[in-house]
mmCIF file of C-alpha atoms in Angstrom:
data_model
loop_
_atom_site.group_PDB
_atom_site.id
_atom_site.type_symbol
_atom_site.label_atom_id
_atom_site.label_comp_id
_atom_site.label_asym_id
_atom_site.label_seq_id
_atom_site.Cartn_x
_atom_site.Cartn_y
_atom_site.Cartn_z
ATOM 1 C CA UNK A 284 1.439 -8.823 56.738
ATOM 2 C CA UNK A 285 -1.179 -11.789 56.500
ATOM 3 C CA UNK A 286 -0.463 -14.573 54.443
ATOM 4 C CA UNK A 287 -3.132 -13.986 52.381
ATOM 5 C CA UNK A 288 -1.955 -10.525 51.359
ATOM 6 C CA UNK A 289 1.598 -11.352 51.154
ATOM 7 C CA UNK A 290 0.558 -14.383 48.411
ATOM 8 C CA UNK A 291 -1.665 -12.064 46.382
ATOM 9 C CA UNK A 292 0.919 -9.019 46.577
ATOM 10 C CA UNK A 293 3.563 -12.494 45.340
ATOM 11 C CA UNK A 294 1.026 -13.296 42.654
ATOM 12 C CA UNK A 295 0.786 -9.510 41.356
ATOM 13 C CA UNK A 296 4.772 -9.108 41.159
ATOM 14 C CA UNK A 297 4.847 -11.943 39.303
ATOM 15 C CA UNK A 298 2.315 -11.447 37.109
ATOM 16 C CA UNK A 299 3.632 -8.268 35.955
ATOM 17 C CA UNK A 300 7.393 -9.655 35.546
ATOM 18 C CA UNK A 301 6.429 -12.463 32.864
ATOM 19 C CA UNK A 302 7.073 -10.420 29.818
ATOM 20 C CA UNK A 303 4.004 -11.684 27.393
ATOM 21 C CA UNK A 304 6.552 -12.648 24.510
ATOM 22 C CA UNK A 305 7.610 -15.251 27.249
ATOM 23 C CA UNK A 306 5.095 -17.393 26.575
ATOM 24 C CA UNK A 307 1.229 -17.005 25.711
ATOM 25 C CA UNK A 308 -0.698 -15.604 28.377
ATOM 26 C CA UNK A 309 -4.390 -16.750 29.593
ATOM 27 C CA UNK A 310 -5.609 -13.527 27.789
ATOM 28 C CA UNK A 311 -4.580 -15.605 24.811
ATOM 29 C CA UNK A 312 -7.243 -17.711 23.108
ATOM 30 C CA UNK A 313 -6.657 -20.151 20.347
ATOM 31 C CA UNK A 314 -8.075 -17.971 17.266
ATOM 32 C CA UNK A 315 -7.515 -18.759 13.435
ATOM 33 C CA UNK A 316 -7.089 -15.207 11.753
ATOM 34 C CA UNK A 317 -7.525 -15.024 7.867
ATOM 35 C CA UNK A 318 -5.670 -12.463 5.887
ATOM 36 C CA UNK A 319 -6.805 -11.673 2.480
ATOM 37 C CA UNK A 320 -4.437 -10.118 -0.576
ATOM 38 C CA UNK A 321 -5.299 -9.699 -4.290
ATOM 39 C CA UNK A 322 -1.172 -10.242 -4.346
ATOM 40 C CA UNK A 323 0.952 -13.224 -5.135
ATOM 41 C CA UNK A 324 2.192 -15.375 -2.149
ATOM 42 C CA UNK A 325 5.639 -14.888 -3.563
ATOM 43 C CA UNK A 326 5.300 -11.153 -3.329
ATOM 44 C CA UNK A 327 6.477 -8.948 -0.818
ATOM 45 C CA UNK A 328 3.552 -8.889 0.671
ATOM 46 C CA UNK A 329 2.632 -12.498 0.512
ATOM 47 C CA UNK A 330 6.133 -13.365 2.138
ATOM 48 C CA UNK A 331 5.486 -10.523 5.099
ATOM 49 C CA UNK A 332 2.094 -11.947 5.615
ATOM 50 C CA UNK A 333 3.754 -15.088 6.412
ATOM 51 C CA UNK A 334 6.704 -13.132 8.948
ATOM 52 C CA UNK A 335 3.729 -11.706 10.611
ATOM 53 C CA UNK A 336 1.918 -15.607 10.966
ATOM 54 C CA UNK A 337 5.102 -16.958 12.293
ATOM 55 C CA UNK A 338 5.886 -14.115 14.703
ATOM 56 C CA UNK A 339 2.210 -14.391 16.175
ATOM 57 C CA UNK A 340 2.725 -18.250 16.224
ATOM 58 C CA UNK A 341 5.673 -17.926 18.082
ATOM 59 C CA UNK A 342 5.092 -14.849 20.315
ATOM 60 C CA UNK A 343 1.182 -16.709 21.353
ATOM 61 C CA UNK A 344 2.722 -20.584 21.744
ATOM 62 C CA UNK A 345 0.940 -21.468 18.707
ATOM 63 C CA UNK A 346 -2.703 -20.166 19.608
ATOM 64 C CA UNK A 347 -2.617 -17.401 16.676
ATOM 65 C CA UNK A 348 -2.561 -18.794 13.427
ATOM 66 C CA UNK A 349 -2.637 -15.985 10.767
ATOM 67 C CA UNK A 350 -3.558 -17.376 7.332
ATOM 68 C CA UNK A 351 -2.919 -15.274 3.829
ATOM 69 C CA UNK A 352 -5.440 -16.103 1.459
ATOM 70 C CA UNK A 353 -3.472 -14.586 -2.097
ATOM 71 C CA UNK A 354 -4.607 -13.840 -5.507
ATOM 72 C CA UNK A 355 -8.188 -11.610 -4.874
ATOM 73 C CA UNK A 356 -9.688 -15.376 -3.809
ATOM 74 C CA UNK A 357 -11.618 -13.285 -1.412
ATOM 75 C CA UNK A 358 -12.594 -10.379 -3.458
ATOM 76 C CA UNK A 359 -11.119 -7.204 -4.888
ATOM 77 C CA UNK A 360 -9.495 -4.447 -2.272
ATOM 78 C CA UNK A 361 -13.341 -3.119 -1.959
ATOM 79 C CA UNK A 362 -14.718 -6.452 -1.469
ATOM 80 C CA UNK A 363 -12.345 -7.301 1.286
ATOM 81 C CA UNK A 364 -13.234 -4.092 2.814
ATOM 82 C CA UNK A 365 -16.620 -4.684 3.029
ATOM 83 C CA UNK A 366 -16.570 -8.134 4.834
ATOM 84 C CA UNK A 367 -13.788 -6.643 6.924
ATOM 85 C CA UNK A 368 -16.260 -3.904 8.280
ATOM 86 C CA UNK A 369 -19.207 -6.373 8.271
ATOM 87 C CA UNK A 370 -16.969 -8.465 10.538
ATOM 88 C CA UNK A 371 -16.544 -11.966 8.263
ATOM 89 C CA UNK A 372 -12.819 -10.932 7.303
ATOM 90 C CA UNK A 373 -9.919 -11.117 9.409
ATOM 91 C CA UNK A 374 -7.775 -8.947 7.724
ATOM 92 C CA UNK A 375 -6.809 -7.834 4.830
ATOM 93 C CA UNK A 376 -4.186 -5.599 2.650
ATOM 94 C CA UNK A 377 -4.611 -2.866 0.337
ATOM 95 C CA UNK A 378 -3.245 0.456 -0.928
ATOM 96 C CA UNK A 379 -4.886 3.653 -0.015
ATOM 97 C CA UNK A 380 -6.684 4.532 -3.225
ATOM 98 C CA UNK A 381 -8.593 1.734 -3.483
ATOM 99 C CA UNK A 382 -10.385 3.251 0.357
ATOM 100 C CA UNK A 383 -10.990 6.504 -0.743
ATOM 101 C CA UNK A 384 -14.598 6.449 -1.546
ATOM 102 C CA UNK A 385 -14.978 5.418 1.902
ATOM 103 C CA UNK A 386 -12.543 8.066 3.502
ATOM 104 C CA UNK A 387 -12.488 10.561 0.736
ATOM 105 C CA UNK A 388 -9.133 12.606 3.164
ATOM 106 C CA UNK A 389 -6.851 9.412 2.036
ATOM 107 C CA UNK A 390 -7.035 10.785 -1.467
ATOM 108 C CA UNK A 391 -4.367 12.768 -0.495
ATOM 109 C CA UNK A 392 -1.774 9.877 -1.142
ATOM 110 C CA UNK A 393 -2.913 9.600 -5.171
ATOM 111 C CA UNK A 394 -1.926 13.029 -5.623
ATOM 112 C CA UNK A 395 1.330 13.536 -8.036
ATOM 113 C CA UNK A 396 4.683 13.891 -7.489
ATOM 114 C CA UNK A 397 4.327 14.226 -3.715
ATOM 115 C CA UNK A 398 7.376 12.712 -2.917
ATOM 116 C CA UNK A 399 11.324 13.096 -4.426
ATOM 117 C CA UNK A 400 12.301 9.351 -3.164
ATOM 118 C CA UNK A 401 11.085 6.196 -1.487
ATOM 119 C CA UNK A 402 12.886 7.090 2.093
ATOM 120 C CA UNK A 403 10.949 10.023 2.284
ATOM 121 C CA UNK A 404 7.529 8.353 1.697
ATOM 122 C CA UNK A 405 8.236 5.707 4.426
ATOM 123 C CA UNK A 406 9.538 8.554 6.553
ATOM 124 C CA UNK A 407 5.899 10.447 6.670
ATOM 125 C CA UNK A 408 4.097 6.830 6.253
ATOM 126 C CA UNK A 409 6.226 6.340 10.132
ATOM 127 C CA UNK A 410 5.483 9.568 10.793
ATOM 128 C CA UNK A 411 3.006 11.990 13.021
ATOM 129 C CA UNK A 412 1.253 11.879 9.492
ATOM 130 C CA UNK A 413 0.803 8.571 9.301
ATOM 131 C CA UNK A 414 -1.009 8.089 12.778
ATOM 132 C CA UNK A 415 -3.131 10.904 11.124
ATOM 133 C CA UNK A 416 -4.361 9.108 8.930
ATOM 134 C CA UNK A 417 -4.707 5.541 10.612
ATOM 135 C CA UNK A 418 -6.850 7.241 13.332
ATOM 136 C CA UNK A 419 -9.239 8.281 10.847
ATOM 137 C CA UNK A 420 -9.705 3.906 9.906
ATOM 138 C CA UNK A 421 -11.465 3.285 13.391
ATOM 139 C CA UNK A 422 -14.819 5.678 12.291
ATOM 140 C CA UNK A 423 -14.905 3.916 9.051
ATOM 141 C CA UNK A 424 -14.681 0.296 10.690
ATOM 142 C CA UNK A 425 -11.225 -0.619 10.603
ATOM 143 C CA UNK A 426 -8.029 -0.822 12.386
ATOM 144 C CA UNK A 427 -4.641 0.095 10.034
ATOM 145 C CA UNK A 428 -1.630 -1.869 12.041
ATOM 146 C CA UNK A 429 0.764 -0.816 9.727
ATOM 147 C CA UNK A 430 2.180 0.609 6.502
ATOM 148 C CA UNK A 431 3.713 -1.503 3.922
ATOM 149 C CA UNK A 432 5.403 -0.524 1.033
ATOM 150 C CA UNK A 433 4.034 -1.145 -2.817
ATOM 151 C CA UNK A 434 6.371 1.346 -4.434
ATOM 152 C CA UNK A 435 5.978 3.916 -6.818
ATOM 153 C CA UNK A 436 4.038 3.809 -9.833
ATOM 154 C CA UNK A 437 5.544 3.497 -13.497
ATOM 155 C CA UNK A 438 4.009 3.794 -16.882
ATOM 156 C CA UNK A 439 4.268 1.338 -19.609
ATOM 157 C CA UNK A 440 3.021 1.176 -23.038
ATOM 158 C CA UNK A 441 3.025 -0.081 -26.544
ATOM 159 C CA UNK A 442 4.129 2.683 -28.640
ATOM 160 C CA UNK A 443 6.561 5.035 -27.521
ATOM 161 C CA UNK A 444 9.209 5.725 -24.560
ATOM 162 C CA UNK A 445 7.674 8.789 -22.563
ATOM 163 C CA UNK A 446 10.156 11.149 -21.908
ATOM 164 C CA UNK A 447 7.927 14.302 -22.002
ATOM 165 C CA UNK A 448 4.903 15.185 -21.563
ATOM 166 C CA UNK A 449 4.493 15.316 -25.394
ATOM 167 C CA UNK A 450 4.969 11.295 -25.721
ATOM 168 C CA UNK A 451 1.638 10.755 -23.370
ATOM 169 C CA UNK A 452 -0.183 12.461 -25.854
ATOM 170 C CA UNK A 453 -2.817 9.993 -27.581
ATOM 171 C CA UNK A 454 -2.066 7.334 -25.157
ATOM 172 C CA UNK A 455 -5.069 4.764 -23.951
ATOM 173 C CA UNK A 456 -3.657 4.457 -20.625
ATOM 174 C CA UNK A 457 -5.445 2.448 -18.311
ATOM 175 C CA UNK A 458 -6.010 3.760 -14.793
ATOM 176 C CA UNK A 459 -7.723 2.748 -11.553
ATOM 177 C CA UNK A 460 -11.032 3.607 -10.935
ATOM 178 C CA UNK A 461 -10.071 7.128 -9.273
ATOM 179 C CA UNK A 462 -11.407 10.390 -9.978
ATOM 180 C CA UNK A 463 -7.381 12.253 -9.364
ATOM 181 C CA UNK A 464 -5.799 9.570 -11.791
ATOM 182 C CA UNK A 465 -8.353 9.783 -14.671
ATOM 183 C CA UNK A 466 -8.301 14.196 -14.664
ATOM 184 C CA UNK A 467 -3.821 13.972 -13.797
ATOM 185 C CA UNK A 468 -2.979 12.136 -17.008
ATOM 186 C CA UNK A 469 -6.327 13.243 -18.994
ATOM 187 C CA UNK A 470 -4.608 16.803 -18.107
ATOM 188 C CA UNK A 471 -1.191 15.400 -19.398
ATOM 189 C CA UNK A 472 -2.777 14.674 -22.851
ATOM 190 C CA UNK A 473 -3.217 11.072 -22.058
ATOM 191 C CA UNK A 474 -6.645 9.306 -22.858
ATOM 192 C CA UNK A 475 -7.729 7.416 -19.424
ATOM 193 C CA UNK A 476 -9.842 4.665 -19.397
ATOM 194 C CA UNK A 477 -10.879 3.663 -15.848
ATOM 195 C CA UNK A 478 -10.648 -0.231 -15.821
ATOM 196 C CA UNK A 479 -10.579 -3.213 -13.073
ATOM 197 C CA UNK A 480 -7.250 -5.288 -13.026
ATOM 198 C CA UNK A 481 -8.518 -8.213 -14.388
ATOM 199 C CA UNK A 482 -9.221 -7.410 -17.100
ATOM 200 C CA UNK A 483 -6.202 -5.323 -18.486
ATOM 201 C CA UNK A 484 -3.709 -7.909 -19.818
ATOM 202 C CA UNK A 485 -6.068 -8.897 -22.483
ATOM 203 C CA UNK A 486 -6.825 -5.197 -23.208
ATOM 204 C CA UNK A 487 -3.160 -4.705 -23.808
ATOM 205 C CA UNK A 488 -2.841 -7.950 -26.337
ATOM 206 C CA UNK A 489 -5.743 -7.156 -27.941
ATOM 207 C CA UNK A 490 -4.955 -3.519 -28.639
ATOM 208 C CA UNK A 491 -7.456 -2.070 -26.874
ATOM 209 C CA UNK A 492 -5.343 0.049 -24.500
ATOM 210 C CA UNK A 493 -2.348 1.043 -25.492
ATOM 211 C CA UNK A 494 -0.385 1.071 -22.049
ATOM 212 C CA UNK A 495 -1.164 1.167 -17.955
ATOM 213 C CA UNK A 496 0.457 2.377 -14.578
ATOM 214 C CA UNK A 497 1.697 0.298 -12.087
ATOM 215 C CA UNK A 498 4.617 -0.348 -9.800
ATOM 216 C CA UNK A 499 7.644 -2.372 -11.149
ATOM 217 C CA UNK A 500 6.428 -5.423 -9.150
ATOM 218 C CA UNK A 501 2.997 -5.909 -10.418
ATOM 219 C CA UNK A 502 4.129 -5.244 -13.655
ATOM 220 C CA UNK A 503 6.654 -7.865 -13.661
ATOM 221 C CA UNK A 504 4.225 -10.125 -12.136
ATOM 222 C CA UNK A 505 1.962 -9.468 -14.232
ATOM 223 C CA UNK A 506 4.486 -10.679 -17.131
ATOM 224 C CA UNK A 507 3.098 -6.862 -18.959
ATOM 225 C CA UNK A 508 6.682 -7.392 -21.147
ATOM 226 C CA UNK A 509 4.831 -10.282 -23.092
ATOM 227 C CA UNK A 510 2.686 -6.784 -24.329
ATOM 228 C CA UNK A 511 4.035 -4.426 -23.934
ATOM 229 C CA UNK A 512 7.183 -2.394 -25.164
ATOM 230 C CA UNK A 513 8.474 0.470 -23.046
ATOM 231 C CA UNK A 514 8.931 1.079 -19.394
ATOM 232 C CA UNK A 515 9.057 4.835 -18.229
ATOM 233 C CA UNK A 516 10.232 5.672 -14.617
ATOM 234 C CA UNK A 517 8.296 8.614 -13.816
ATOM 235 C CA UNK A 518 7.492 7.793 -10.131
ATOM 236 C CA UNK A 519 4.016 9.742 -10.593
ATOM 237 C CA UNK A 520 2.377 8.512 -7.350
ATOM 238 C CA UNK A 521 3.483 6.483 -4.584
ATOM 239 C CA UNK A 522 1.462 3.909 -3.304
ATOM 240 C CA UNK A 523 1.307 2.379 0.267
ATOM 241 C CA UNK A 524 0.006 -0.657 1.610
ATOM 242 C CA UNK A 525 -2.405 -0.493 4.586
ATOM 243 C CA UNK A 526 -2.807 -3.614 6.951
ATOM 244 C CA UNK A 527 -5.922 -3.425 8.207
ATOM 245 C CA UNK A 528 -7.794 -5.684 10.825
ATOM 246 C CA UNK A 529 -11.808 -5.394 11.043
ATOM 247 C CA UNK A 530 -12.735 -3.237 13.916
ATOM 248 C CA UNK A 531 -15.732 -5.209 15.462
ATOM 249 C CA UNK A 532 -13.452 -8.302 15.164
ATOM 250 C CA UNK A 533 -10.381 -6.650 17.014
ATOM 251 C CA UNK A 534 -12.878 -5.325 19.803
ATOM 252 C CA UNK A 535 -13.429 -8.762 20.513
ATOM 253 C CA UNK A 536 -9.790 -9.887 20.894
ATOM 254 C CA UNK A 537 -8.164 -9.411 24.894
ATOM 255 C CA UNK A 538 -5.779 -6.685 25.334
ATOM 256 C CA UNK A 539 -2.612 -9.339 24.813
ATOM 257 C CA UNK A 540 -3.596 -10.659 21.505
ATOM 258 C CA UNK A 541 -4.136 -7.329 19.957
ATOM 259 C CA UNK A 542 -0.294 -6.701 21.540
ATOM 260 C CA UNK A 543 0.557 -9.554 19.566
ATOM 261 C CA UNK A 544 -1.123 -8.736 16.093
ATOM 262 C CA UNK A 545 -0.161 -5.514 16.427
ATOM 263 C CA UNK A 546 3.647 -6.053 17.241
ATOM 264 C CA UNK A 547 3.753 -8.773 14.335
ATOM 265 C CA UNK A 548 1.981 -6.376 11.613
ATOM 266 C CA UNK A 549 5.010 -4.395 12.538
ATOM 267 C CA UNK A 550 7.975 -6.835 12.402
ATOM 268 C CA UNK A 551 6.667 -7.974 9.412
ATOM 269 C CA UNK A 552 6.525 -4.551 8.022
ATOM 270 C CA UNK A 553 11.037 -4.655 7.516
ATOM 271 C CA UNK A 554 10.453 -7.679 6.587
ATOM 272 C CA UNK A 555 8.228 -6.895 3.346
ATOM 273 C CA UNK A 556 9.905 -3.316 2.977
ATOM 274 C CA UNK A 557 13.456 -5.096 2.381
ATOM 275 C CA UNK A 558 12.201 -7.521 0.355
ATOM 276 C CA UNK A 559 10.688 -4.846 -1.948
ATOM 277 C CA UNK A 560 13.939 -3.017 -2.408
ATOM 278 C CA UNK A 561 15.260 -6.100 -3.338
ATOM 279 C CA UNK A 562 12.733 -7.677 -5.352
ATOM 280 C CA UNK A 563 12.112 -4.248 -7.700
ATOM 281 C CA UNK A 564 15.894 -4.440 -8.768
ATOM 282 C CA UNK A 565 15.408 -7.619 -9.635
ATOM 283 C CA UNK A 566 11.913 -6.958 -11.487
ATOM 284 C CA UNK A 567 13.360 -3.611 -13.357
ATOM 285 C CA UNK A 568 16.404 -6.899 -14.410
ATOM 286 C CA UNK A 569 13.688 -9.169 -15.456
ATOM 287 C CA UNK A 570 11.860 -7.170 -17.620
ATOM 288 C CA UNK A 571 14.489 -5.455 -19.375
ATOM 289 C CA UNK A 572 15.760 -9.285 -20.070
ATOM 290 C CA UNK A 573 12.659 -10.102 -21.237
ATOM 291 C CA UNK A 574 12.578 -7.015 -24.132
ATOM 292 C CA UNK A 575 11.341 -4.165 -22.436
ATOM 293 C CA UNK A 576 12.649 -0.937 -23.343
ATOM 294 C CA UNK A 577 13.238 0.790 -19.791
ATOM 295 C CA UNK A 578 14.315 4.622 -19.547
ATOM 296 C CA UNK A 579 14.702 7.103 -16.801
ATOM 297 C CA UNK A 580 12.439 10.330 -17.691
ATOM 298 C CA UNK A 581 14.370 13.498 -17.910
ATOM 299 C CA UNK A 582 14.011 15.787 -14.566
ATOM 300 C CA UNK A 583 13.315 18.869 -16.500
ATOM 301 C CA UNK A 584 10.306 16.620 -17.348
ATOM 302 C CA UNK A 585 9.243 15.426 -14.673
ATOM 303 C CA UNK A 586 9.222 19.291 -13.162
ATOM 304 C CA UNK A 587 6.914 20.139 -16.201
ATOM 305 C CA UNK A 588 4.692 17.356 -15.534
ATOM 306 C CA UNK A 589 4.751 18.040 -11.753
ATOM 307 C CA UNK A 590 3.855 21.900 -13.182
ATOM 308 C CA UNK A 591 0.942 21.135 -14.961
ATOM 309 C CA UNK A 592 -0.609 19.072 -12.423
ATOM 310 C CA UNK A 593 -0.414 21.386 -9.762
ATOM 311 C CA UNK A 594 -3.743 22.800 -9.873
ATOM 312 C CA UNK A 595 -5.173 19.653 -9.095
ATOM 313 C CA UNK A 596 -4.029 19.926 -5.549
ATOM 314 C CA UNK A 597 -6.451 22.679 -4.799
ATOM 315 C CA UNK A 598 -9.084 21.217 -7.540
ATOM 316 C CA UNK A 599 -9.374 18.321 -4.861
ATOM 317 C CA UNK A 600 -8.627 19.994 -1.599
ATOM 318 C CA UNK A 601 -12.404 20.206 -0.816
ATOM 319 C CA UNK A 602 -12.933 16.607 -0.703
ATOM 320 C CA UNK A 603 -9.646 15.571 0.367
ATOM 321 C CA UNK A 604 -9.090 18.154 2.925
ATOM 322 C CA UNK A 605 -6.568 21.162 3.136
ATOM 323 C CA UNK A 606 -5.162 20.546 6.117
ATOM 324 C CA UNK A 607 -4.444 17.301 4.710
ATOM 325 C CA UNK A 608 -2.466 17.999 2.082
ATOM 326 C CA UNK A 609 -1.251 21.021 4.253
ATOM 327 C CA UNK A 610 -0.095 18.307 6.974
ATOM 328 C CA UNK A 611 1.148 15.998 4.680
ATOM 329 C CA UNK A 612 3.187 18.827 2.406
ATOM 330 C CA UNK A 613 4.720 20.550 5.857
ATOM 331 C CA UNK A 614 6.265 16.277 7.115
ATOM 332 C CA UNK A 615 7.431 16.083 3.726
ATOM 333 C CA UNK A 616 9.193 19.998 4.141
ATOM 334 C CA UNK A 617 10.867 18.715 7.448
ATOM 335 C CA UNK A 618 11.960 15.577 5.834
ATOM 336 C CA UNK A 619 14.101 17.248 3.235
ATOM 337 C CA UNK A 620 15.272 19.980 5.992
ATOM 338 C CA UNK A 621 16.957 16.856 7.780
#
């Protein structure tokens, strides 16, 4: 064999041999990546954002440096989504809901009572289902890298435990913005008023709303016990954290940094999900310290709840999509098989 075709076979063995996590490779450009949350640093989420920073760091020699940028600084979940697809955001993290008006078939995930436990929502978010629905990000200009966890939503409220569906009656409960929340707890007897984030603490001290929804986390952040009374786990709607990149912004990164971003959004992912099982225990700990009434709702309950909102599953299986819910429904029915 010539020289010359023996060194260039060499340089191809060798090439392929160098695992990239060996050291950054020359598809690996020095790139500052923001990453936007409307959450705390010191959540979950915050502390996961920086797992995934120092994994890229490490994994690209230092040329990826991921930056979280906390507290809704850049926006609200819709305003990061919109510089995300207009390609001026990095990244960014959000639940599902707050995507919906732009892909109506993630709706799916603020129906009720879809899942028994926590294990089994991770289980279909790492599931066939959950590819399902991160290819459907790409058409809407975005890239999901991986699920997080936010945990399962819990009501709280000034006047009364609720430990049937009788206790909801009356209630000004606040809700997000979101067509399924406002008719699920309107149809429970509750009185929903749609109403941004920002402005529901001094709602609550003023008397203006009587309660809100929320999982245990935000709630505790959120220091809610200073107004408000009683906690009720009723684990209405789980909600899960999408880490998304902006598509026309990943298009433009090589083949090897993507690997990287990609591989990090997913070590990070244990990262955040064991520090919210930790961190909720704690939470459920602070609050009750700090005067709030917590109680466990009844299961017979819960089933009547779950009964009466039923029909809403086929109310919004036209904009949502049957076979999502059917896909969705048939992972969670091989789930409980196991």
């Amino acid at each position: 064999m010539p020289k010359k075709n023996m060194f260039a076979l060499l340089a191809g063995v060798l090439a392929v041999a160098i695992p990239l996590g060996g050291g950054a490779s020359a598809e690996v450009q020095d790139r500052s990546i923001r990453v936007g949350s409307t959450l705390s640093p010191e959540h979950p989420n915050g502390i996961a954002i920086k797992a995934m920073a120092a994994c890229a760091a490490k994994q690209s020699d230092g040329k990826i440096k991921i930056q979280g940028i906390y507290n809704a600084a850049l926006g609200g979940d819709q305003e990061m989504s919109q510089a995300a697809r207009a390609g001026t955001l990095d990244m960014f993290t959000t639940t599902t809901s707050p995507l919906v008006g732009l892909e109506p078939k993630l709706g799916v995930f603020d129906l009720p009572f879809l899942f028994n436990n926590r294990d089994e929502a991770l289980a279909v978010l790492d599931g066939p289902f959950g590819k399902t629905v991160s290819d459907l990000m790409p058409a809407r200009g975005l890239i999901n890298l991986s699920f997080w966890d936010y945990g399962f939503r819990q009501i709280t409220n000034s006047k009364r435990p609720i430990k049937s569906v009788d206790d909801l009656r009356g209630i000004r409960l606040r809700v997000i913005q979101n067509n399924i929340f406002i008719d699920a707890f309107s149809t429970l007897g509750a009185n929903p008023i749609p109403m941004s984030w920002g402005e529901v603490f001094p709602a609550l001290e003023t008397g203006a709303i009587d309660g809100q929804e929320n999982p245990v986390l935000t709630i505790s952040d959120a220091q809610l016990s200073d107004v408000q009374k009683y906690l009720s786990r009723t684990n209405h709607v789980y909600s899960a954290l999408m880490v998304i990149y902006s598509k026309s912004l990943w298009d433009k990164l090589s083949a090897d940094e993507q690997k990287i971003i990609q591989a990090c959004a997913n070590e990070a992912k244990a990262v955040q999900r064991e520090e919210m099982g930790k961190r909720a225990d704690q939470a459920y700990a602070k609050l009750q310290k700090d005067g709030m009434a917590i109680n466990d709702v009844d299961p017979a309950a819960l089933e009547d709840m779950r009964k009466r909102l039923a029909p809403l599953y086929e109310k919004y299986a036209a904009s949502i999509g049957k076979d999502m819910i059917d896909a969705l429904n048939a992972q969670v029915a091989e789930i409980r098989k196991k």
